[in-house]
XYZ file of C-alpha atoms in Angstrom:
705
model
C 135.383 -38.236 96.323
C 135.168 -37.617 92.817
C 133.289 -40.378 91.854
C 130.544 -38.996 95.016
C 130.236 -35.834 93.386
C 129.324 -37.888 89.384
C 126.671 -39.506 91.903
C 125.276 -36.136 93.004
C 125.941 -35.519 90.261
C 123.640 -37.523 88.227
C 121.181 -36.847 90.735
C 121.209 -33.299 89.787
C 120.846 -33.894 86.238
C 118.486 -36.687 86.926
C 115.929 -34.155 89.227
C 116.267 -31.129 86.641
C 114.786 -33.591 83.833
C 112.503 -34.991 85.791
C 111.689 -31.052 87.063
C 111.506 -30.306 83.578
C 109.266 -33.235 82.219
C 107.603 -32.610 85.173
C 106.237 -29.272 84.201
C 106.163 -29.708 80.622
C 103.253 -31.846 81.764
C 101.715 -29.175 83.942
C 102.562 -25.817 84.528
C 100.386 -24.269 86.268
C 99.063 -26.877 88.350
C 100.750 -25.729 91.704
C 99.155 -28.790 93.500
C 99.992 -31.304 91.458
C 103.720 -29.580 91.812
C 104.006 -30.895 95.128
C 102.640 -34.487 94.213
C 105.228 -34.837 92.101
C 107.916 -33.483 95.145
C 106.423 -36.256 96.602
C 107.149 -38.511 94.192
C 110.990 -37.213 93.803
C 111.943 -37.622 97.284
C 111.008 -41.442 96.977
C 113.555 -41.042 93.849
C 115.740 -39.408 96.209
C 115.845 -42.516 98.287
C 116.534 -44.835 95.991
C 119.364 -42.965 94.975
C 121.385 -42.382 98.422
C 120.194 -46.222 99.462
C 122.401 -46.750 95.473
C 125.192 -44.634 96.915
C 125.132 -46.410 100.189
C 125.780 -49.405 97.910
C 127.916 -47.785 96.534
C 129.951 -47.024 99.300
C 129.904 -50.103 100.618
C 131.037 -51.671 97.441
C 134.152 -49.505 97.761
C 135.109 -50.196 101.286
C 134.642 -53.728 99.848
C 137.284 -53.521 97.123
C 134.075 -54.099 94.225
C 134.818 -51.472 91.033
C 131.342 -49.196 90.605
C 129.037 -50.039 87.982
C 128.720 -48.236 85.261
C 124.375 -48.472 85.190
C 122.105 -46.468 86.641
C 121.184 -47.059 89.803
C 117.816 -49.596 90.557
C 115.073 -47.053 89.749
C 116.384 -43.874 89.085
C 116.137 -43.854 84.933
C 118.299 -41.705 82.705
C 117.820 -38.188 81.005
C 115.369 -38.311 78.685
C 117.826 -37.042 75.547
C 116.308 -34.876 72.912
C 114.752 -38.171 70.321
C 113.019 -39.258 73.521
C 111.535 -35.643 75.100
C 110.113 -36.222 70.662
C 108.471 -33.249 69.875
C 110.211 -30.539 71.711
C 112.625 -28.461 69.260
C 116.218 -28.544 70.209
C 116.063 -24.234 71.382
C 112.967 -25.097 73.586
C 115.444 -27.957 75.308
C 118.179 -25.539 75.063
C 116.125 -22.860 76.162
C 114.727 -24.677 79.169
C 118.097 -26.431 80.263
C 120.207 -23.305 80.807
C 117.262 -21.833 82.265
C 117.283 -24.816 84.380
C 121.134 -24.781 84.999
C 120.761 -20.837 86.203
C 117.615 -21.571 88.373
C 119.214 -24.809 90.131
C 121.310 -24.145 93.604
C 124.373 -25.063 93.951
C 125.025 -26.886 96.459
C 128.745 -27.282 97.786
C 129.276 -30.833 99.653
C 130.959 -30.119 103.019
C 134.615 -31.538 101.874
C 134.470 -35.487 103.567
C 135.709 -36.534 106.299
C 137.368 -39.036 108.161
C 134.644 -39.662 110.837
C 132.186 -39.522 108.202
C 133.505 -41.841 106.130
C 134.112 -44.495 109.138
C 130.773 -44.381 109.834
C 129.340 -45.601 106.903
C 126.478 -43.509 105.276
C 125.017 -41.438 108.184
C 126.353 -38.666 108.424
C 126.553 -38.075 104.530
C 122.596 -39.241 104.585
C 121.413 -36.455 107.326
C 123.306 -33.830 105.641
C 122.045 -35.338 101.328
C 118.275 -35.334 103.017
C 119.033 -31.500 103.983
C 120.407 -30.672 101.070
C 117.861 -32.153 99.233
C 115.482 -31.086 100.896
C 116.259 -27.447 100.812
C 116.821 -28.058 96.980
C 113.114 -28.852 96.690
C 112.245 -25.561 98.318
C 113.961 -23.536 97.062
C 112.904 -25.422 93.650
C 109.714 -25.419 94.188
C 109.632 -21.953 95.141
C 111.463 -20.221 91.947
C 108.942 -23.038 89.757
C 106.118 -21.173 91.016
C 107.683 -18.029 90.868
C 108.983 -19.557 86.470
C 105.094 -20.942 86.023
C 103.314 -17.184 87.023
C 105.868 -15.302 85.575
C 105.251 -18.627 82.099
C 101.371 -18.286 82.722
C 101.835 -14.135 82.215
C 103.799 -14.440 79.329
C 101.487 -17.377 77.805
C 98.390 -14.995 78.179
C 100.321 -11.774 76.939
C 101.464 -13.979 73.753
C 97.830 -15.029 73.792
C 96.207 -11.682 73.557
C 99.410 -10.598 70.516
C 98.456 -14.126 68.552
C 94.162 -13.182 68.800
C 95.000 -9.424 67.796
C 97.266 -11.053 65.566
C 94.301 -13.726 64.623
C 92.040 -11.127 64.574
C 93.751 -8.810 61.976
C 94.823 -11.672 59.238
C 91.132 -12.578 59.907
C 90.642 -9.296 58.657
C 92.225 -9.133 55.882
C 91.537 -12.368 54.850
C 87.849 -11.461 55.055
C 89.226 -7.924 53.080
C 91.107 -10.439 50.604
C 88.168 -12.902 50.053
C 86.038 -9.270 49.185
C 87.910 -8.166 46.925
C 88.305 -11.567 45.112
C 84.315 -11.697 45.069
C 84.445 -8.575 43.772
C 86.531 -9.575 41.226
C 84.954 -12.499 40.660
C 81.698 -10.960 40.548
C 82.700 -8.768 38.196
C 84.437 -11.168 35.920
C 81.373 -12.950 36.527
C 78.845 -9.924 35.021
C 81.822 -9.178 32.791
C 81.342 -13.003 30.952
C 77.131 -12.747 31.229
C 77.402 -9.470 29.294
C 80.014 -10.272 27.022
C 77.530 -14.035 26.586
C 74.114 -11.575 27.021
C 75.769 -9.415 23.709
C 76.504 -11.963 21.510
C 72.880 -13.859 22.464
C 71.569 -10.391 21.996
C 73.681 -10.514 18.510
C 72.314 -14.082 18.092
C 68.639 -13.280 18.364
C 69.077 -10.232 16.261
C 70.614 -12.594 13.214
C 68.337 -15.288 13.709
C 65.192 -12.636 13.873
C 67.195 -11.287 10.580
C 67.003 -14.540 9.017
C 63.550 -15.406 10.176
C 62.191 -12.270 8.574
C 63.430 -13.092 5.111
C 62.657 -16.740 5.364
C 59.256 -15.212 6.565
C 59.135 -12.758 3.730
C 60.423 -15.656 1.173
C 57.728 -18.375 2.559
C 55.097 -15.454 2.577
C 55.654 -14.693 -1.341
C 55.744 -18.862 -2.255
C 52.516 -18.508 -0.142
C 51.148 -15.705 -2.377
C 52.374 -17.329 -5.765
C 50.566 -20.639 -4.312
C 47.092 -19.184 -3.184
C 46.543 -17.521 -6.031
C 47.813 -20.386 -8.893
C 45.247 -22.542 -6.868
C 43.257 -19.612 -6.863
C 42.839 -20.394 -10.483
C 43.229 -23.526 -10.519
C 39.362 -23.337 -8.460
C 37.764 -20.710 -10.149
C 38.419 -23.182 -13.164
C 37.392 -26.037 -11.382
C 34.333 -23.563 -10.412
C 34.041 -22.470 -13.465
C 33.402 -26.037 -15.471
C 31.265 -27.253 -12.153
C 29.277 -24.058 -12.505
C 28.967 -24.482 -16.552
C 27.766 -28.464 -15.613
C 25.419 -27.034 -13.416
C 24.234 -24.932 -15.847
C 23.729 -27.502 -18.319
C 21.813 -29.941 -15.749
C 19.958 -27.209 -14.356
C 18.499 -26.766 -17.289
C 18.084 -29.681 -18.793
C 15.721 -30.490 -15.404
C 13.960 -26.986 -15.925
C 12.777 -28.408 -19.314
C 11.685 -31.336 -18.133
C 10.168 -30.042 -15.298
C 8.225 -27.675 -17.905
C 7.206 -31.013 -19.759
C 6.163 -32.867 -16.724
C 4.158 -29.610 -15.670
C 3.111 -29.235 -19.057
C 1.481 -32.957 -19.233
C -0.171 -32.798 -15.607
C -1.855 -29.595 -16.321
C -3.179 -30.869 -19.763
C -4.293 -34.391 -17.701
C -5.792 -31.902 -15.225
C -7.508 -29.778 -17.415
C -8.399 -32.960 -19.781
C -11.964 -34.074 -17.465
C -11.814 -37.359 -19.534
C -9.245 -39.098 -17.946
C -11.235 -42.353 -18.126
C -10.851 -42.146 -21.684
C -7.489 -42.458 -21.625
C -5.431 -45.686 -21.988
C -4.319 -46.612 -19.050
C -0.585 -47.259 -19.824
C -0.147 -43.238 -21.399
C -1.716 -42.337 -16.921
C 0.600 -45.230 -15.985
C 3.384 -43.666 -17.815
C 2.957 -39.587 -17.150
C 2.598 -40.788 -13.363
C 6.338 -42.192 -14.599
C 8.089 -39.118 -15.638
C 6.653 -36.613 -13.038
C 8.345 -39.903 -10.350
C 11.271 -39.312 -13.129
C 11.233 -35.503 -12.447
C 11.093 -35.087 -8.904
C 14.259 -37.306 -9.135
C 16.307 -35.247 -11.120
C 14.943 -32.296 -9.175
C 16.280 -33.881 -5.821
C 19.589 -34.533 -7.412
C 19.694 -30.704 -9.166
C 19.245 -29.426 -5.194
C 21.565 -32.109 -4.003
C 24.288 -30.790 -6.619
C 23.002 -26.785 -6.001
C 24.062 -27.173 -2.261
C 27.369 -29.550 -3.077
C 28.069 -26.480 -6.016
C 28.701 -28.794 -8.683
C 27.888 -31.696 -10.292
C 28.720 -35.405 -12.242
C 28.659 -36.583 -15.884
C 26.322 -39.868 -13.853
C 23.609 -37.053 -13.000
C 24.111 -35.423 -16.768
C 23.667 -38.325 -18.000
C 20.870 -38.915 -15.936
C 19.313 -35.552 -16.271
C 19.872 -36.472 -20.196
C 18.234 -39.890 -20.271
C 15.074 -37.952 -18.576
C 15.061 -35.320 -20.206
C 14.680 -37.534 -23.684
C 12.703 -39.920 -21.702
C 9.924 -37.295 -20.160
C 9.743 -35.939 -23.590
C 9.066 -39.254 -25.287
C 6.482 -39.126 -23.052
C 4.831 -35.680 -23.316
C 4.420 -36.381 -26.702
C 2.552 -39.221 -26.439
C 0.402 -38.472 -23.837
C -0.232 -35.442 -26.242
C -1.389 -37.594 -28.518
C -3.362 -39.721 -26.448
C -5.334 -36.496 -24.699
C -5.661 -35.187 -27.963
C -7.576 -37.785 -29.857
C -9.672 -38.879 -26.474
C -10.503 -34.722 -26.825
C -11.668 -35.740 -31.054
C -13.453 -38.190 -30.051
C -15.213 -36.207 -27.032
C -15.654 -33.809 -28.570
C -18.192 -35.087 -30.403
C -20.079 -36.079 -27.522
C -19.517 -32.838 -25.831
C -21.598 -31.267 -28.858
C -24.366 -33.472 -28.073
C -24.820 -33.503 -24.162
C -23.842 -29.483 -24.858
C -27.375 -28.367 -25.154
C -28.854 -31.293 -22.279
C -26.411 -29.377 -20.156
C -27.577 -25.588 -20.812
C -31.021 -26.858 -20.136
C -30.154 -28.609 -16.911
C -27.768 -25.396 -15.840
C -31.011 -22.706 -17.059
C -33.302 -25.306 -14.503
C -31.052 -25.577 -11.348
C -30.740 -22.076 -11.268
C -34.162 -20.891 -11.860
C -34.963 -22.757 -9.543
C -32.323 -21.927 -6.710
C -33.993 -18.567 -7.879
C -37.483 -19.858 -6.975
C -36.070 -21.756 -3.126
C -33.851 -18.580 -2.612
C -37.032 -16.006 -3.550
C -39.361 -18.082 -1.409
C -37.046 -17.675 1.638
C -36.462 -14.191 1.336
C -40.311 -13.692 0.952
C -40.887 -15.993 3.726
C -38.978 -13.386 5.534
C -39.773 -10.505 4.624
C -43.309 -11.779 5.432
C -42.463 -12.786 8.974
C -40.991 -9.828 8.785
C -44.329 -7.286 7.879
C -46.141 -9.283 10.217
C -43.996 -8.811 12.942
C -44.182 -4.528 12.207
C -47.834 -5.347 11.562
C -47.870 -6.657 15.181
C -45.872 -3.080 16.172
C -47.810 -0.999 14.075
C -44.416 0.615 13.116
C -43.264 -1.505 10.256
C -42.890 0.433 7.333
C -43.835 -1.488 3.764
C -40.637 -3.334 1.781
C -40.229 -1.696 -1.163
C -40.343 -4.256 -4.099
C -36.879 -3.190 -5.436
C -34.742 -3.941 -2.202
C -36.162 -7.062 -2.187
C -35.644 -7.741 -5.366
C -31.564 -5.669 -5.378
C -31.553 -7.795 -2.201
C -32.082 -11.282 -4.155
C -29.877 -10.798 -6.514
C -27.398 -10.098 -4.178
C -27.772 -12.835 -2.156
C -28.438 -15.489 -5.228
C -24.818 -14.116 -6.749
C -23.648 -14.793 -3.059
C -24.878 -18.510 -3.723
C -23.548 -19.036 -6.701
C -20.011 -17.978 -5.733
C -20.203 -19.960 -2.323
C -21.197 -23.404 -4.898
C -17.660 -22.438 -7.150
C -16.035 -22.006 -4.447
C -17.066 -25.043 -3.223
C -16.532 -26.973 -6.588
C -13.113 -25.695 -7.205
C -12.100 -26.766 -3.703
C -12.589 -30.076 -4.376
C -11.176 -30.228 -7.656
C -8.377 -28.869 -5.776
C -8.211 -31.436 -3.473
C -9.261 -33.579 -5.753
C -5.977 -33.098 -8.011
C -3.458 -32.724 -4.868
C -4.160 -36.188 -4.112
C -0.891 -37.805 -5.365
C 0.899 -35.788 -2.934
C -1.537 -35.390 -0.367
C -1.652 -39.628 0.032
C 1.685 -40.667 -1.696
C 2.562 -44.562 -2.000
C 6.034 -44.378 -3.153
C 8.176 -43.935 0.147
C 10.387 -40.867 -1.496
C 7.806 -38.787 -2.311
C 6.265 -40.234 0.923
C 8.670 -38.048 2.677
C 8.604 -34.850 -0.006
C 5.703 -34.346 1.316
C 6.173 -34.260 4.511
C 8.461 -31.569 3.838
C 6.318 -29.409 2.016
C 3.467 -29.846 5.597
C 6.754 -29.190 7.500
C 7.222 -25.180 5.568
C 3.809 -24.147 6.045
C 3.486 -25.117 8.853
C 6.475 -24.218 10.890
C 6.299 -20.447 10.574
C 2.189 -20.791 10.420
C 2.063 -22.017 13.970
C 4.820 -19.688 14.871
C 3.200 -16.148 13.918
C 2.016 -13.804 17.048
C 2.219 -10.526 17.677
C 5.872 -9.970 18.685
C 6.816 -7.322 16.424
C 6.368 -5.842 13.108
C 9.731 -7.236 12.505
C 8.199 -11.099 13.497
C 4.586 -11.192 11.075
C 7.203 -9.945 8.119
C 9.538 -12.247 8.615
C 7.205 -15.371 8.966
C 4.801 -13.754 5.592
C 8.076 -13.529 4.039
C 8.811 -18.008 4.389
C 5.400 -18.585 3.629
C 5.711 -16.110 0.512
C 8.630 -17.922 -1.195
C 7.787 -20.512 -0.634
C 4.698 -20.487 -2.537
C 6.811 -18.045 -5.570
C 9.453 -21.782 -5.723
C 11.992 -20.840 -4.250
C 13.983 -22.896 -1.457
C 13.070 -22.656 2.181
C 15.103 -24.081 4.776
C 13.496 -26.760 6.728
C 15.118 -28.996 9.453
C 19.007 -28.022 8.519
C 18.132 -28.439 4.893
C 16.295 -26.797 1.868
C 13.348 -27.865 -0.023
C 11.913 -26.162 -2.728
C 7.873 -26.206 -3.984
C 9.060 -26.773 -7.611
C 10.726 -30.011 -7.676
C 7.341 -31.657 -8.086
C 4.300 -30.566 -10.873
C 2.273 -30.562 -8.249
C 3.748 -28.990 -4.890
C 2.906 -25.336 -4.938
C -0.725 -26.433 -5.774
C -0.239 -28.346 -2.669
C 1.432 -26.135 -0.850
C -1.649 -23.652 -1.451
C -4.548 -25.649 -0.697
C -2.696 -26.571 2.587
C -1.851 -23.503 3.288
C -5.216 -22.072 3.262
C -5.785 -25.287 4.665
C -4.143 -24.342 7.958
C -5.293 -20.996 8.218
C -8.981 -22.546 8.660
C -7.940 -24.733 11.020
C -5.640 -21.958 13.554
C -9.255 -20.658 13.880
C -10.849 -23.739 14.980
C -7.946 -24.399 17.229
C -6.240 -21.331 18.550
C -8.137 -18.265 17.427
C -11.387 -19.849 19.882
C -9.050 -19.711 22.522
C -7.032 -16.771 22.366
C -9.039 -14.399 20.615
C -6.560 -12.154 19.929
C -4.147 -13.982 18.314
C -6.786 -14.145 15.026
C -5.358 -10.140 14.118
C -1.378 -11.280 12.974
C -2.874 -14.370 11.698
C -5.238 -13.289 9.862
C -2.096 -9.707 8.929
C -0.413 -13.262 7.411
C -3.150 -14.730 5.072
C -4.154 -11.597 3.342
C -0.783 -10.208 3.057
C -0.472 -14.277 1.279
C -4.173 -13.413 -0.496
C -3.009 -10.125 -2.057
C 0.612 -11.911 -3.300
C -1.664 -15.033 -4.402
C -5.304 -15.022 -5.331
C -6.255 -18.341 -5.649
C -4.397 -19.135 -1.468
C -7.767 -16.448 -0.542
C -10.269 -18.624 -2.579
C -9.127 -21.432 -1.235
C -9.125 -20.540 2.053
C -13.092 -19.042 1.893
C -13.713 -22.273 0.515
C -12.231 -23.820 3.403
C -14.106 -20.785 5.856
C -17.264 -21.308 3.681
C -17.101 -25.163 4.328
C -16.535 -25.163 8.368
C -18.729 -22.878 8.651
C -21.540 -22.006 6.623
C -22.957 -19.363 8.683
C -19.982 -16.949 7.181
C -21.449 -16.899 3.887
C -24.025 -16.568 5.316
C -25.801 -19.799 4.436
C -28.569 -21.918 6.817
C -28.502 -24.923 4.949
C -32.085 -26.573 5.690
C -32.251 -29.955 5.536
C -33.561 -31.711 2.083
C -35.296 -35.212 1.739
C -33.722 -38.207 2.830
C -31.142 -36.921 4.205
C -28.911 -37.740 6.958
C -28.933 -36.346 10.422
C -25.308 -36.607 9.797
C -24.892 -34.697 6.974
C -27.511 -32.931 7.506
C -25.213 -31.536 10.945
C -21.934 -31.660 9.054
C -23.494 -29.591 6.189
C -23.995 -26.902 9.292
C -20.649 -27.474 10.407
C -21.159 -29.985 13.651
C -19.388 -32.401 14.358
C -20.889 -36.158 13.953
C -18.381 -38.745 15.585
C -20.230 -42.344 16.534
C -23.836 -41.503 15.884
C -22.846 -38.879 17.770
C -23.522 -35.124 17.166
C -21.053 -32.242 18.597
C -22.403 -30.709 21.871
C -22.959 -26.980 21.610
C -20.627 -25.289 23.571
C -17.929 -26.378 21.594
C -19.407 -26.123 18.275
C -20.616 -22.491 18.866
C -16.521 -22.023 20.511
C -15.156 -23.816 17.108
C -17.858 -21.203 15.070
C -17.205 -17.542 17.080
C -12.690 -18.655 16.608
C -13.572 -18.699 12.509
C -15.744 -16.299 12.903
C -13.412 -14.650 14.662
C -10.867 -15.202 12.328
C -13.198 -14.584 9.560
C -13.893 -10.517 10.765
C -10.337 -9.737 11.630
C -9.435 -10.761 8.004
C -12.041 -8.368 6.688
C -10.632 -5.763 8.715
C -6.997 -6.127 8.560
C -5.246 -2.702 7.132
C -3.281 -2.969 4.155
C -2.221 0.699 3.586
C -2.458 2.007 -0.141
C -2.744 -1.385 -0.761
C -6.199 -2.702 -2.153
C -8.002 -5.051 0.036
C -8.740 -8.420 -1.561
C -11.709 -8.738 1.263
C -12.206 -5.889 2.612
C -14.641 -3.735 4.879
C -17.421 -4.212 1.500
C -17.681 -7.895 1.997
C -18.340 -7.304 6.285
C -21.179 -4.670 4.336
C -22.435 -7.745 2.827
C -22.125 -10.263 4.788
C -23.761 -8.461 7.824
C -26.462 -6.654 5.608
C -27.199 -10.110 4.521
C -27.829 -12.039 7.818
C -30.225 -9.225 8.758
C -32.395 -10.612 5.846
C -32.842 -14.086 7.171
C -34.215 -16.027 9.450
C -31.290 -16.282 11.932
C -31.373 -19.456 14.119
C -30.490 -20.083 17.794
C -27.062 -18.724 20.073
C -25.151 -19.754 16.315
C -26.793 -15.821 14.935
C -26.537 -14.006 18.249
C -22.976 -16.132 18.522
C -21.966 -14.638 15.812
C -23.173 -11.177 15.297
C -21.301 -10.282 18.722
C -17.643 -12.429 17.241
C -18.327 -9.728 14.402
C -19.313 -6.928 15.403
C -16.873 -7.105 18.258
C -13.998 -7.274 16.224
C -15.372 -5.901 12.691
C -17.365 -3.072 13.726
C -14.747 -0.565 15.091
C -13.442 -0.830 11.139
C -16.847 -0.613 9.569
C -18.108 2.678 11.717
C -14.947 4.353 11.018
C -16.019 3.201 6.758
C -19.591 3.730 6.737
C -20.072 6.342 9.300
C -23.819 7.355 9.881
C -25.009 4.200 7.206
C -23.430 1.688 9.627
C -25.437 3.326 12.966
C -28.588 3.334 10.679
C -28.351 -1.023 10.220
C -27.315 -1.054 14.006
C -30.615 0.221 14.595
C -32.180 -1.997 12.199
C -30.685 -4.458 14.209
C -31.391 -3.206 17.724
C -34.963 -2.523 16.888
C -36.070 -5.393 14.316
C -33.687 -8.586 13.658
C -32.617 -9.011 17.529
C -36.321 -9.493 18.786
C -36.346 -12.950 16.142
C -33.083 -13.609 17.776
C -34.979 -13.479 21.027
C -38.165 -15.192 19.945
C -35.521 -18.280 18.892
C -33.939 -18.200 21.096
C -34.751 -21.395 23.963
C -35.400 -20.774 27.451
C -32.320 -21.025 29.548
C -30.177 -19.945 26.433
C -30.040 -16.589 26.724
C -26.352 -16.686 27.481
C -25.109 -15.325 23.532
C -28.371 -13.138 23.274
C -27.376 -10.825 26.715
C -23.563 -10.714 25.070
C -25.313 -9.913 21.689
C -27.865 -7.219 23.737
C -25.083 -5.630 25.974
C -23.214 -4.880 22.497
C -25.383 -3.312 21.024
C -26.814 -0.527 23.877
C -23.007 0.254 24.369
C -22.757 0.698 20.989
C -26.017 2.264 20.492
C -25.180 4.627 24.089
C -21.615 5.372 23.355
C -22.224 6.098 19.555
C -19.264 3.925 18.296
C -17.830 0.601 18.639
C -14.188 0.177 21.215
C -11.314 -0.898 18.964
C -10.948 -4.765 19.404
C -8.372 -5.319 22.053
C -4.877 -7.259 19.798
C -6.087 -5.168 16.859
C -2.576 -3.955 15.093
C -2.891 -0.729 14.478
C -0.164 1.748 12.092
C 1.707 1.927 15.673
C 2.916 -1.726 15.628
C 3.322 -1.485 11.634
C 6.252 1.359 12.176
C 7.508 0.103 15.544
């Protein structure tokens, strides 16, 4: 009986362990509990089978086995249950024992033992069924309670977690603030140190800069003193060089002047002329060296030695030339004495012949005038004293014209070494001089008074021997003995060409060009003489002079003497010829009427009056006289009327009443264009008693603007 009870206890223990195990597996799933209870019933069947086997064994006198029945697993130990703590296992065991129903088996009866295990099995099954039902209800209640407890625990744990999280966040913020304050303090500390370091570095830098500045100032002072000493030494050497160059130029200039004034160069030995030319070349070379040294601000010992050698050689050549010229002059003096009387006689005869020719021409003009006035029965007799005065004045004009032409020929002949240079260096120098003349002359315009003054100043500085800038380099007319004379002749020729090329197409350009020409003329009278010689040669009607055809003279020479261009056996067309003559006359008239202010005009309105009165006393030529009178009156008529008033009006009346008839008489049919223009101008002048201011004239307002 005791053994049976032990089996039941073992069953109870096993059931509790399995139930507890099943509870630990899944507490909140009722369906799972039912499934597991079915499994437990199967276990109970196995236990009952084991009990029957034991009972049969006892009846058969066999001892019970100590092993657990087949299929019944021993209760799990705490080591087998593993992860549950001891306190939890004990509490679970206690709870299971409390909730386990207390089954008191009935005392065994003798008949039950005899019938085998039938009654025991039935009772046991009933008891197990009741037990399992009660156990199921108890477990459900326990599960509900545990679920509630778990939810309460979870809620409490969640609140604790929230509190702890809030605490942790506060701690984190506090730690972050502390860390930030620590970092800020560290940065502030480092910033203060950095600021101190920067201030210290700045102070060190200031001290160092001050020290370096002092050293720099000392170095600058030393360098300045050294440069001044070098400059003083270089300037001294340059002064010596310039002095030697000037002495060499003076010697070469004196020698060249001596040879130019000496008209019998053929009598001099060839070696003397070669030496003179060589001296000029040496002086020119030395001048270039001096110019280069002046631009560089110093010179070298080599250039100084060259200057000394050149000066000595030029002086030696000068002495040789002077001696040769004196000897030739001494020899020529005797020959001159012999031919002087013959020359004086020939000159007197030529003057008498010119006077007779001019007298004949004047008498012829007077006769024609007398015939014309007799035909109109309104002409008074020409006084003889007036005729003589005109002849005297005209003779002087012709003589001056020839003197100007002779002077021009001599000047051109003396400038041949520069006009047609054979040396490449001399050719380059002559080209630079041409650019120095052409550049400002071609740029003359009536843009402003300062513009005209600037071009005049550049030309005057060139003729004065000063250095002028040409194509990024400086040129001086003192580098060659003939350079200044060459520039003057070139400038006069270019002024005349401006009348031919520019003024003939643009009439207003005559006034600024004439202003510059008069300005140069006032500073350099020889330029004005050369300019008048070029104007007379290009347009002899400005003299006025109408060259007649001489016996045996060719057509080409005759037309060229009158100003025509003659190329390849063909004479220039009349319209082109008149256009060129018109440009030259407008330049001359603009020169005559140019206002020089308080300064004396070298060729003012008085010369314009003489030209106009001389033209009226000469026979007119077809087209030419009418064209030139029209151009002259249109440009200079206003100034002449302003200067002479009533006398000029009388001259205009004579021109309209008498001389215009002669112009019409020599004008061919169909060639009345110039005559019509002159007639319209004269009628307007007589009608309005005034001549309008020419368009483009430079008035006093222009010069003060």
